[in-house]
Amino acid sequence: MKIYLIAYKNLLRKKTRTVLTVLGIALSSWVLASLLGFNKGYEGALNHDIDNMGFQVLLTAKGCPYEAATLMLKGGTGLRYLKESMVQGVAEDHDVAAVTPMLMQAIFDPNKGESGGMSGYLGVDPATFPQSKGFLEFKKGGWFKDPDAREAVMGYEAAELEQRDTGDKLLIPEKNVEITVVGILKRTGTQDDGTIFLPFRTVQEVFGRKGLLTGMGITVRKDADIDKFTERLYDLPDVQVVSMAQVKSTIMSLLSSAKVMVFSIALIAIIIAMVGVINTILMSVFERFQELGILKSMGAMPSDVFKLVWAETMFLCLAGSSLGVLLALGLARTTELLVRRLLPYAPNGGLVQIDWRLAVGTVAAVTGAGLISGLYPAWRAARVRPLDSIRNEAE
Amino acid sequence: MDNILEARDLRKLYHRGSEEIPALDGVSLDIKKGEFVSFVGPSGSGKTTLLNILGCLDNPSSGTLRLAGQEIFAAGRMLSETELTRIRRRVFGYVFQRFHLVPTLTVLENVLLPFAFYRKAGLTTDVERLLADLGLAKRRGHLPGQLSGGEMQRVAVARALVNDPEILLADEPTGNLDSKRTDEIKEVLLEMNRKRNVTILLVTHNPTLARTAQRTMELQDGRLVC
Ligand SMILES: Nc1ncnc2c1ncn2[C@@H]1O[C@H](COP(=O)(O)OP(=O)(O)OP(=O)(O)O)[C@@H](O)[C@H]1O
Ligand SMILES: [Mg+2]
C-alpha cells in the first residue's frame, strides 16, 4: 500500500465532487492554454504578415522624401539620388537576401483632374521588385518584363483616376512619351494604390537620370539582426534608412498592452480554479478528521498525512489541467473562429497555436499553483491528533 | 523487571473555562509483559484518559511513565506529536469503539494500511495467517460496507496487530456490538493474548468481557479503587 494509492482511492470516494473539481480546473486550464496559445499564434501571424510586406528596409539618399505623398506635396522637388552602383555593394552584405532598386519621379500633369495635379512614377526593377512585393495582386494584366520597356503597371486608384485599362496608352506629360498600361493592381490600402509603376531604366531614360536611384528596397535574411544591419547601412555616405523593424516594434508595443490583459484573465482563471481546489480539499480534510487521526495512531507521521493530502491535490490538478489542455487542443479551431470575430484586425494564419511545450507548461503551471493551494489543507490535516478522533467518538 | 509499563502518580487536569477537572488524580500501576488487563468504572471515571496516556496518545499533566524500563513521561516533560508517533509505531496497536476502517479500501488493504507509513525492521507478518486466525480469510477482498459490525471490528483488530505490537489497547471495542459479536471479539482477544503473547489493556462496560482478563482494575473519579 502506497500513500499515493490511498490518496487516489480517496478521490474516488466522492466521485461527483471530484469530477466537478476536475472539470473546474479543466475549464480554467482550457482558458489558460487557449489564451497563451492565442498570444503566441497572434504574434507569429503578425510577424508573418509584416515579413510578407516585401523588403524590410528602405535605403534612400539623406533628406530624400521616401513617401510618394510627401513627394507630391513638395511638388516633385527635393529629390536626392543614390548612385546605382551602390546596389552591388549593398547586395553583397551577408544579411541581405535581395535588393531592388527604385527611382521615384513626380511631374505636374495639367490634364489631371480639373486643374491639373501631380503624377507620381516609381521606376522599379522587373527582375526583383515583383518578388519583393509578392503580395501585390493584379486586378488585370501583370508585370512588365523588360527593364526598359515603355510599359506601366497602375495602382488601383491611379487607374481609376486616369481611367485607364490594360492596353491603353498613357502619356507622361512634358516628356511626351507614350507608354502602354500592361497591368492594374488590386486595391492594397497602401500608397501603392496611387502609384504608376514603370521599369526603372525607362524612368532613368525618360527623366534623364541615368545611373541614379532614389532608393532601394532591401529584403533581409530571416536570421539577420536588423538593428546591426541598419547600423552598417549608415556607414554608407549620405543615406537614410527606414526599417520595418520600427513599424513592427510599434505594433508589438501596442500588442504588449493586450498581453497584459490576456495574462490578467489567465491569472483570474487560475485563481478561480485554485479556490475550487482549496475548497474541495479542505472539505475532504474536515470530513476525514477522525480517519486522519486514526492513520496517525497507526504510525503515520505528520509528514505522511501532509503527503497524502498533497497527493490528492496533485492528482486533481494533473487530471484537470491535462483535460483542459486536451480541450484547448481539440477546440483550437473553434476558439480561433470566435477570436477572429471579436478582433478588429486579425492577421492571416493560425491565431491559436498550442504546441507541446505550451501544453506541458500549462499542466505544470496549474499543478504548481494547485500544490501551493494545497499547502494549507495539507498542513491542517498534518496537525490532526489521534486524540481528536477518539474524543469525537464520545459525542 | 518484566514490567512493560510502570505508571507513577499519573495526573491529568482538564480546564473547562476557569474550572479544573481532575480526570486522573494520581494513578500508579504496573503491567507485566503478556498480561491481559481490563479497566472498568462508571462513565467519566477517567478510563479513556488513563488508556490514552498509557498508550502514548496523550501527555499526562504530571507523573511518570516507563515503557519497558525506559522513561517516557517524566516531571513536566511533554513529548511532541512526532516523538509520540515514533513510540506508538514501535509499541502499540489500537482498537476503538468505532472501527474506523477506510471505506474505499478492501479488508486486506485496510489491514495492510499501517505499512504505508511504517513497517518494523525485519518484520515478517504472516498476514494470511492473521486473517485466518481472525476468521477473515474469505472476506479479504470485501469492502467494509459489506461486513457485519463484528467482522469490521475484527478487521480493526487485525490492522492493530499487523505491525506486531507489544501492547494492544482496546477502548470499548464491543461498545457497538451485540452480545454474540461481543463473544467473538472476546475469543479473538484471548487468542491473540495467548498465541502472540500480546499485552492487552481493555476498557469495557461489559462485566463478562472484563472478567475475561487476568486482572481487572476499577477506576472512580480518576483514582484506582482496587
Ligand atoms: N478533552 C477534554 N476536555 C475537558 N474535559 C475532558 C476532556 N476529556 C475528558 N474530559 C473529562 O475527564 C473526565 C474523564 O473522562 P474519560 O473520557 O476519561 O472518562 P471515561 O471513564 O472514559 O468515561 P466513559 O465510560 O463515558 O467513556 C470526564 O469528566 C470528562 O468529562
Ligand atoms: Mg471512555
XYZ file of C-alpha atoms and ligand atoms in Angstrom:
653
model
C 0.000 0.000 0.000
C 1.467 3.280 -1.063
C 0.336 6.676 0.155
C -0.423 7.691 -3.433
C -2.783 4.791 -3.862
C -4.654 5.761 -0.711
C -4.895 9.329 -1.988
C -6.193 8.141 -5.334
C -8.789 5.866 -3.782
C -9.926 8.623 -1.511
C -10.679 10.828 -4.502
C -12.923 8.092 -5.831
C -14.927 8.193 -2.636
C -16.817 11.359 -3.563
C -16.971 10.921 -7.290
C -19.291 13.809 -8.070
C -17.241 16.268 -6.102
C -14.014 15.048 -7.618
C -15.429 15.216 -11.128
C -16.774 18.736 -10.599
C -13.471 19.962 -9.238
C -11.566 18.366 -12.078
C -13.950 19.996 -14.548
C -13.424 23.373 -12.894
C -9.675 23.020 -13.176
C -10.056 21.773 -16.739
C -12.069 24.840 -17.726
C -9.521 27.242 -16.299
C -6.687 25.307 -17.888
C -8.535 25.435 -21.161
C -8.867 29.207 -20.908
C -5.234 29.489 -19.883
C -3.878 27.290 -22.678
C -6.089 28.968 -25.281
C -5.084 32.447 -24.178
C -1.407 31.626 -24.142
C -1.782 29.814 -27.456
C -3.563 32.822 -28.890
C -0.889 35.160 -27.620
C 1.748 33.080 -29.317
C -0.205 32.482 -32.505
C -1.191 36.101 -32.921
C 2.346 37.298 -32.572
C 3.523 34.691 -35.050
C 0.828 35.548 -37.565
C 1.502 39.248 -37.267
C 5.212 38.686 -37.800
C 4.386 36.632 -40.818
C 2.219 39.393 -42.257
C 4.872 42.005 -41.712
C 7.555 39.779 -43.166
C 5.446 39.383 -46.280
C 5.230 43.083 -46.831
C 8.234 42.850 -49.089
C 11.512 44.471 -48.213
C 12.047 45.230 -44.550
C 14.498 48.082 -45.086
C 14.280 51.066 -47.402
C 17.528 52.856 -48.164
C 17.297 56.387 -49.584
C 19.567 59.372 -50.023
C 19.745 61.572 -46.971
C 16.913 64.098 -46.956
C 15.079 62.425 -49.775
C 11.339 62.047 -49.215
C 10.588 58.369 -49.238
C 6.850 58.528 -49.399
C 5.069 59.345 -52.612
C 2.671 61.576 -50.672
C 5.495 63.755 -49.322
C 6.996 63.928 -52.743
C 3.759 65.123 -54.270
C 3.217 67.733 -51.563
C 6.633 69.117 -52.333
C 5.683 69.348 -55.956
C 8.130 66.799 -57.118
C 11.132 68.695 -55.857
C 13.578 67.838 -53.186
C 14.534 64.502 -54.608
C 18.035 63.348 -53.921
C 19.805 60.498 -55.531
C 21.916 57.468 -54.819
C 24.341 56.053 -57.305
C 23.004 52.917 -58.955
C 26.399 51.355 -58.429
C 25.707 51.210 -54.670
C 23.217 48.396 -55.213
C 26.012 45.954 -55.841
C 27.747 46.849 -52.584
C 24.610 46.523 -50.503
C 23.671 43.222 -52.139
C 26.992 41.759 -51.056
C 26.251 42.250 -47.345
C 25.802 38.852 -45.708
C 22.489 39.822 -44.114
C 20.917 40.778 -47.422
C 18.689 38.356 -49.272
C 17.680 40.679 -52.123
C 17.932 44.307 -53.205
C 15.555 46.029 -55.551
C 16.439 49.460 -56.977
C 13.807 52.195 -57.193
C 13.653 55.566 -58.845
C 10.838 57.889 -57.951
C 9.804 60.853 -60.057
C 6.862 63.228 -59.978
C 5.633 65.611 -62.573
C 2.827 68.140 -62.903
C 0.098 66.900 -65.184
C -2.172 69.718 -66.379
C -4.781 67.254 -67.612
C -5.130 65.554 -64.258
C -8.426 66.302 -62.527
C -9.959 69.742 -63.015
C -6.956 71.969 -62.539
C -4.152 69.536 -63.001
C -2.188 67.630 -60.352
C 0.985 65.777 -59.608
C 1.567 62.387 -61.073
C 3.984 60.065 -59.290
C 6.067 57.500 -61.138
C 8.005 54.775 -59.471
C 10.663 53.107 -61.512
C 11.177 49.526 -60.357
C 13.243 46.590 -61.499
C 11.029 43.964 -63.154
C 13.599 41.344 -62.227
C 13.455 41.868 -58.448
C 10.576 44.115 -57.441
C 7.696 41.686 -58.091
C 9.349 39.124 -55.767
C 9.996 41.677 -53.047
C 6.366 42.630 -53.101
C 4.965 39.213 -53.800
C 1.719 40.053 -52.074
C 0.700 42.602 -54.732
C -2.191 41.168 -56.684
C -3.365 42.137 -60.110
C -6.869 43.081 -60.979
C -5.865 42.727 -64.572
C -2.722 42.005 -66.578
C 0.689 41.580 -64.991
C 4.186 42.991 -64.532
C 6.273 44.314 -67.398
C 9.216 42.034 -68.121
C 11.731 44.309 -69.824
C 13.805 46.714 -67.712
C 13.489 49.414 -70.375
C 10.068 48.608 -71.806
C 7.716 51.522 -72.406
C 5.118 49.868 -70.233
C 3.355 50.707 -66.959
C 1.529 48.997 -64.113
C -1.003 51.233 -62.429
C -2.106 51.223 -58.832
C -5.818 50.767 -58.286
C -6.589 54.432 -57.607
C -4.235 55.751 -60.243
C -6.039 53.649 -62.832
C -9.422 54.874 -61.616
C -8.306 58.477 -61.739
C -6.760 58.254 -65.169
C -9.490 55.926 -66.353
C -7.068 53.552 -67.945
C -7.429 49.895 -68.721
C -4.792 47.408 -69.809
C -3.728 48.048 -73.375
C -4.472 51.772 -73.069
C -1.794 54.358 -73.672
C -0.549 56.722 -71.011
C 1.219 59.969 -71.763
C 3.944 61.237 -69.494
C 3.386 64.996 -69.674
C 6.276 67.329 -70.589
C 8.302 64.367 -71.775
C 5.811 63.498 -74.462
C 6.489 59.841 -74.001
C 3.707 57.352 -74.528
C 3.633 54.161 -72.561
C 1.289 51.176 -72.588
C -0.593 50.027 -69.488
C 0.055 46.289 -69.052
C -1.341 45.718 -65.582
C -3.666 47.162 -62.982
C -3.250 46.259 -59.307
C -5.931 45.382 -56.852
C -6.559 47.790 -54.018
C -3.983 47.377 -51.238
C -4.865 50.191 -48.887
C -1.295 51.450 -49.122
C 0.420 54.202 -51.107
C 0.912 51.686 -53.896
C -2.703 52.365 -54.885
C -1.855 55.842 -56.224
C 1.418 54.926 -57.878
C 2.262 54.351 -61.504
C 4.979 51.705 -61.790
C 7.410 51.824 -64.683
C 10.595 49.873 -65.414
C 13.354 51.850 -63.688
C 15.570 52.039 -66.776
C 12.677 53.670 -68.611
C 12.317 56.241 -65.827
C 16.074 56.878 -65.856
C 15.971 57.438 -69.593
C 12.768 59.442 -69.855
C 13.613 61.729 -66.941
C 17.275 61.947 -67.743
C 18.533 60.318 -64.537
C 20.970 57.792 -65.914
C 22.759 55.737 -63.240
C 20.709 57.248 -60.429
C 18.174 55.887 -57.917
C 16.046 57.492 -55.213
C 16.205 54.407 -53.064
C 16.463 50.695 -52.807
C 14.296 48.135 -51.043
C 16.277 45.566 -49.118
C 14.975 42.142 -48.130
C 16.907 40.925 -45.125
C 17.692 37.307 -44.388
C 15.391 35.588 -41.884
C 18.039 35.171 -39.214
C 19.588 38.600 -39.643
C 19.970 41.095 -36.818
C 18.136 44.021 -38.400
C 19.423 46.576 -35.897
C 23.052 45.726 -36.566
C 22.419 45.656 -40.273
C 20.784 49.088 -40.160
C 23.818 50.437 -38.336
C 26.081 49.078 -41.046
C 23.996 50.774 -43.717
C 24.573 54.118 -42.046
C 28.286 53.659 -42.783
C 27.413 54.446 -46.386
C 27.749 58.134 -47.206
C 24.649 60.335 -47.105
C 21.940 57.706 -46.727
C 18.912 57.323 -44.553
C 17.413 54.028 -43.527
C 13.760 53.283 -42.912
C 13.229 49.928 -41.284
C 10.106 47.824 -40.989
C 11.510 46.720 -37.652
C 10.458 50.114 -36.375
C 6.967 49.521 -37.658
C 6.975 46.082 -36.149
C 8.094 47.318 -32.758
C 5.293 49.872 -32.786
C 2.709 47.168 -33.393
C 4.344 44.924 -30.814
C 4.201 47.602 -28.150
C 0.513 48.007 -28.910
C 0.223 44.273 -28.570
C 2.012 44.196 -25.233
C -0.804 46.076 -23.538
C -3.184 43.480 -24.939
C -0.858 40.853 -23.472
C -1.236 42.306 -20.010
C -4.985 41.862 -20.419
C -4.578 38.294 -21.596
C -2.365 37.381 -18.670
C -4.680 39.033 -16.180
C -7.571 36.950 -17.445
C -5.411 33.831 -17.341
C -4.404 34.665 -13.784
C -8.020 35.096 -12.754
C -8.844 31.747 -14.349
C -6.110 30.069 -12.312
C -7.189 31.779 -9.107
C -10.779 30.631 -9.598
C -9.605 27.075 -10.171
C -7.422 27.199 -7.095
C -10.200 28.485 -4.876
C -12.139 25.430 -6.031
C -9.224 23.160 -5.208
C -8.752 24.607 -1.732
C -12.467 24.305 -1.069
C -12.649 20.686 -2.182
C -9.552 19.511 -0.357
C -10.311 21.417 2.808
C -13.815 19.975 2.861
C -12.476 16.484 2.429
C -9.920 17.073 5.196
C -12.594 18.291 7.610
C -14.787 15.321 6.789
C -11.929 12.950 7.464
C -10.579 14.432 10.665
C -11.279 11.188 12.505
C -9.877 8.990 9.806
C -6.714 11.081 9.553
C -6.326 10.848 13.331
C -6.658 7.089 13.152
C -3.991 6.983 10.449
C -1.760 8.779 12.907
C -2.495 6.252 15.623
C -1.388 3.634 13.098
C 2.003 5.294 12.881
C 1.551 7.969 10.226
C 3.842 10.944 10.800
C 2.519 14.459 10.256
C 4.594 14.486 7.073
C 2.851 11.307 5.874
C -0.575 12.860 6.299
C 0.687 16.023 4.631
C 1.893 13.966 1.674
C -1.400 12.117 1.468
C -3.487 15.274 1.221
C -0.977 16.965 -1.059
C -1.027 13.970 -3.374
C -4.800 14.279 -3.641
C -4.403 17.928 -4.644
C -1.796 16.964 -7.184
C -3.976 14.263 -8.746
C -6.897 16.667 -9.079
C -4.736 19.310 -10.711
C -2.919 16.898 -13.012
C -6.176 15.370 -14.201
C -7.912 18.737 -14.572
C -5.120 20.525 -16.367
C -4.451 17.619 -18.719
C -8.116 17.506 -19.609
C -8.145 21.278 -20.082
C -5.157 21.217 -22.390
C -6.709 18.422 -24.451
C -9.867 20.511 -24.640
C -7.857 23.527 -25.778
C -6.115 21.440 -28.430
C -9.338 19.891 -29.644
C -11.223 23.167 -29.766
C -8.416 25.372 -31.079
C -10.186 25.904 -34.417
C -13.437 26.891 -32.723
C -11.596 29.265 -30.436
C -9.930 30.711 -33.493
C -13.230 31.438 -35.244
C -14.504 33.116 -32.100
C -11.386 35.226 -31.746
C -11.482 36.269 -35.390
C -14.981 37.504 -34.952
C -14.012 39.544 -31.915
C -10.778 41.093 -33.128
C -10.750 44.292 -35.201
C -7.617 43.205 -37.021
C -6.661 39.586 -37.321
C -3.619 38.616 -39.318
C -3.650 35.608 -41.604
C -2.588 32.182 -40.417
C -3.283 30.205 -37.259
C -4.173 32.583 -34.447
C -4.274 29.970 -31.694
C -1.138 27.864 -31.574
C -0.739 25.270 -28.850
C 2.386 23.186 -29.095
C 3.619 20.513 -26.711
C 5.734 22.971 -24.776
C 2.760 25.186 -24.104
C 0.705 22.133 -23.166
C 3.304 20.856 -20.711
C 3.798 24.382 -19.404
C 0.088 24.805 -18.726
C -0.143 21.478 -16.895
C 2.948 22.363 -14.870
C 1.704 25.861 -14.040
C -1.752 24.693 -12.950
C -0.370 21.766 -10.957
C 2.218 24.042 -9.379
C -0.460 26.525 -8.401
C -2.527 23.611 -7.090
C 0.306 22.352 -4.928
C 0.672 25.818 -3.444
C -3.070 25.971 -2.773
C -2.873 22.518 -1.237
C -0.312 23.619 1.334
C -2.858 24.941 3.790
C -5.302 21.981 3.714
C -2.368 19.566 3.905
C -0.948 21.456 6.854
C -4.307 21.396 8.614
C -4.522 17.657 8.015
C -0.996 17.065 9.274
C -1.882 18.749 12.555
C -4.793 16.441 13.358
C -4.081 14.464 16.513
C -5.248 10.891 17.069
C -6.739 12.125 20.296
C -9.141 14.435 18.452
C -10.611 11.465 16.625
C -11.114 9.479 19.771
C -12.645 12.416 21.593
C -15.177 12.931 18.860
C -16.171 9.364 19.336
C -17.828 10.023 22.661
C -20.069 12.709 21.187
C 11.739 -6.100 35.914
C 9.438 -7.792 33.431
C 7.024 -4.880 33.823
C 6.318 -3.475 30.410
C 4.506 -0.437 31.804
C 5.160 1.359 35.090
C 2.992 4.359 35.929
C 3.629 6.516 38.988
C 1.199 9.116 40.280
C -0.247 9.985 36.873
C -2.449 13.093 36.899
C -4.402 14.758 34.180
C -6.120 18.096 34.603
C -8.589 19.363 32.044
C -9.578 23.002 32.002
C -13.098 23.938 31.165
C -13.252 27.728 31.385
C -11.930 28.548 34.847
C -12.977 25.133 36.175
C -10.322 22.447 36.616
C -11.360 18.828 36.075
C -9.006 16.234 37.538
C -9.720 13.418 35.076
C -6.852 11.410 36.557
C -5.991 12.010 40.165
C -2.832 10.097 40.904
C -2.796 6.674 39.290
C 0.063 4.257 39.844
C 0.167 0.776 38.343
C 2.462 -1.904 36.934
C 1.633 -4.079 33.977
C 3.609 -7.173 33.136
C 4.540 -8.232 29.660
C 1.906 -10.527 28.178
C -0.689 -9.577 30.725
C -4.357 -9.089 29.853
C -5.766 -6.285 31.995
C -9.228 -4.751 31.917
C -10.325 -1.375 33.240
C -13.854 -0.772 34.461
C -15.639 2.053 36.192
C -18.531 4.449 35.790
C -18.760 6.823 32.914
C -16.451 9.805 33.336
C -14.211 7.999 35.819
C -11.137 8.533 33.635
C -10.749 5.158 31.890
C -10.206 6.611 28.421
C -7.931 9.308 29.798
C -5.758 6.692 31.511
C -5.643 4.408 28.491
C -4.631 7.293 26.211
C -1.754 8.236 28.474
C -0.604 4.619 28.900
C -0.805 4.276 25.110
C 1.216 7.445 24.450
C -1.679 9.107 22.676
C -1.622 11.937 25.210
C 0.721 13.594 27.697
C -0.122 13.475 31.427
C -0.168 16.724 33.418
C 2.256 15.194 35.868
C 3.602 11.841 36.951
C 5.944 9.397 35.242
C 5.528 6.565 32.823
C 8.139 3.966 32.000
C 7.858 1.769 28.971
C 9.991 -1.376 29.178
C 12.208 0.396 31.702
C 12.601 3.485 29.544
C 11.273 6.771 30.845
C 8.627 8.197 28.512
C 6.913 10.872 30.565
C 8.718 12.445 33.463
C 8.178 15.560 35.533
C 6.814 18.223 33.258
C 8.390 16.911 30.066
C 5.935 16.966 27.157
C 6.529 14.882 24.078
C 5.775 16.247 20.623
C 3.392 14.524 18.212
C 6.366 13.265 16.230
C 8.078 11.788 19.296
C 4.822 10.183 20.411
C 4.281 8.779 16.918
C 7.721 7.171 16.987
C 6.913 5.339 20.216
C 3.420 4.392 19.080
C 4.671 2.857 15.866
C 7.063 0.646 17.693
C 4.980 -0.497 20.635
C 1.242 -0.041 20.287
C -1.757 -1.189 18.372
C -5.150 0.438 18.959
C -8.744 -0.673 18.642
C -11.567 1.794 19.214
C -15.284 1.620 19.742
C -15.878 2.736 16.193
C -13.972 0.612 13.769
C -12.567 3.454 11.664
C -11.971 1.410 8.556
C -11.279 3.260 5.326
C -14.468 2.611 3.334
C -12.788 2.640 -0.108
C -10.199 0.031 0.794
C -10.781 -3.706 0.917
C -10.354 -5.770 4.065
C -6.836 -6.756 3.061
C -5.912 -3.193 2.132
C -7.259 -1.899 5.426
C -5.242 -4.461 7.341
C -2.070 -3.540 5.423
C -2.688 0.203 5.753
C -0.160 0.738 8.606
C 2.594 -0.483 6.282
C 2.014 2.603 4.122
C 3.592 4.592 6.934
C 5.769 2.242 8.859
C 6.990 -1.307 8.874
C 9.057 -2.706 11.682
C 12.510 -3.667 10.543
C 12.844 -7.382 9.884
C 9.160 -7.953 10.459
C 7.661 -10.956 8.715
C 3.992 -10.837 9.498
C 2.036 -13.712 8.066
C -0.975 -11.667 7.026
C -2.816 -14.675 5.660
C -2.416 -16.394 8.979
C -3.561 -13.301 10.841
C -6.678 -13.055 8.660
C -7.372 -16.760 9.125
C -6.933 -16.504 12.906
C -9.494 -13.705 12.944
C -11.902 -15.567 10.651
C -11.478 -13.079 7.839
C -9.804 -15.255 5.236
C -12.850 -15.322 2.979
C -13.503 -11.628 3.440
C -10.200 -10.202 2.359
C -11.467 -8.740 -0.927
C -14.625 -7.211 0.531
C -15.217 -3.577 1.283
C -16.069 -2.575 4.878
C -19.618 -1.738 3.815
C -20.198 -5.403 3.028
C -19.202 -6.611 6.506
C -21.083 -7.054 9.765
C -20.092 -4.971 12.786
C -18.246 -7.885 14.355
C -16.306 -8.516 11.183
C -15.414 -4.835 10.920
C -14.060 -4.848 14.458
C -12.064 -7.985 13.696
C -10.560 -6.181 10.706
C -9.664 -3.334 13.061
C -8.009 -5.833 15.411
C -6.061 -7.348 12.514
C -4.952 -3.857 11.472
C -3.822 -3.110 15.020
C -1.786 -6.317 15.103
C -0.212 -6.243 11.666
C 2.890 -4.403 12.845
C 3.305 -6.949 15.654
C 2.823 -4.536 18.589
C 3.835 -5.395 22.124
C 0.740 -3.798 23.599
C -2.796 -3.776 22.231
C -5.079 -1.056 23.572
C -8.803 -1.529 23.191
C -11.208 1.199 24.344
C -14.698 -0.279 24.487
C -14.137 -2.409 21.396
C -17.540 -4.045 21.782
C -19.476 -0.872 22.566
C -21.177 -1.015 19.178
C -21.700 -4.770 19.061
C -24.416 -7.161 20.227
C -23.645 -9.966 22.690
C -22.918 -12.585 20.029
C -20.355 -10.342 18.309
C -19.008 -9.350 21.711
C -18.259 -13.013 22.412
C -16.446 -13.277 19.088
C -14.232 -10.333 19.952
C -13.653 -11.738 23.421
C -12.401 -15.001 21.897
C -10.214 -13.132 19.457
C -8.593 -11.027 22.177
C -7.975 -14.061 24.361
C -6.458 -15.984 21.489
C -4.191 -13.138 20.439
C -3.059 -12.713 24.028
C -2.224 -16.379 24.356
C -0.896 -17.132 20.893
C 1.021 -13.956 20.214
C 1.787 -13.003 23.784
C 0.445 -9.515 23.169
C -0.114 -7.403 26.268
C -3.726 -6.251 26.218
C -5.248 -3.273 28.013
C -9.020 -3.296 27.658
C -11.574 -0.706 28.720
C -15.117 -2.006 28.853
C -18.502 -1.573 30.463
C -19.275 -5.210 29.833
C -18.690 -7.261 33.052
C -18.376 -10.594 31.244
C -15.776 -9.213 28.921
C -13.953 -7.579 31.822
C -13.768 -10.927 33.622
C -12.033 -12.458 30.628
C -8.904 -10.563 31.626
C -6.408 -11.916 34.123
C -6.681 -8.738 36.139
C -9.376 -6.082 36.399
C -8.806 -2.583 37.721
C -11.604 -0.260 38.699
C -11.474 3.493 38.403
C -13.565 6.018 40.274
C -13.182 9.777 39.988
C -9.776 9.406 38.450
C -8.393 7.003 41.048
C -7.884 3.253 41.107
C -10.115 1.686 43.730
C -8.804 -1.850 43.615
N -10.701 16.993 26.317
C -11.350 17.134 27.480
N -11.627 18.351 27.960
C -12.245 18.516 29.140
N -12.652 17.502 29.910
C -12.408 16.252 29.485
C -11.742 16.016 28.251
N -11.643 14.658 28.095
C -12.228 14.106 29.206
N -12.675 15.040 29.997
C -13.300 14.820 31.297
O -12.478 13.967 32.049
C -13.244 13.026 32.778
C -12.826 11.627 32.427
O -13.158 11.345 31.084
P -12.911 9.969 30.347
O -13.298 10.095 28.955
O -11.553 9.514 30.662
O -13.948 9.013 31.117
P -14.341 7.511 30.790
O -14.131 6.746 32.043
O -13.648 7.044 29.588
O -15.884 7.638 30.514
P -16.797 6.753 29.524
O -17.015 5.478 30.216
O -18.028 7.537 29.410
O -16.030 6.624 28.253
C -14.692 13.319 32.444
O -15.235 14.108 33.453
C -14.607 14.086 31.150
O -15.700 14.984 31.063
Mg -14.191 6.383 27.662
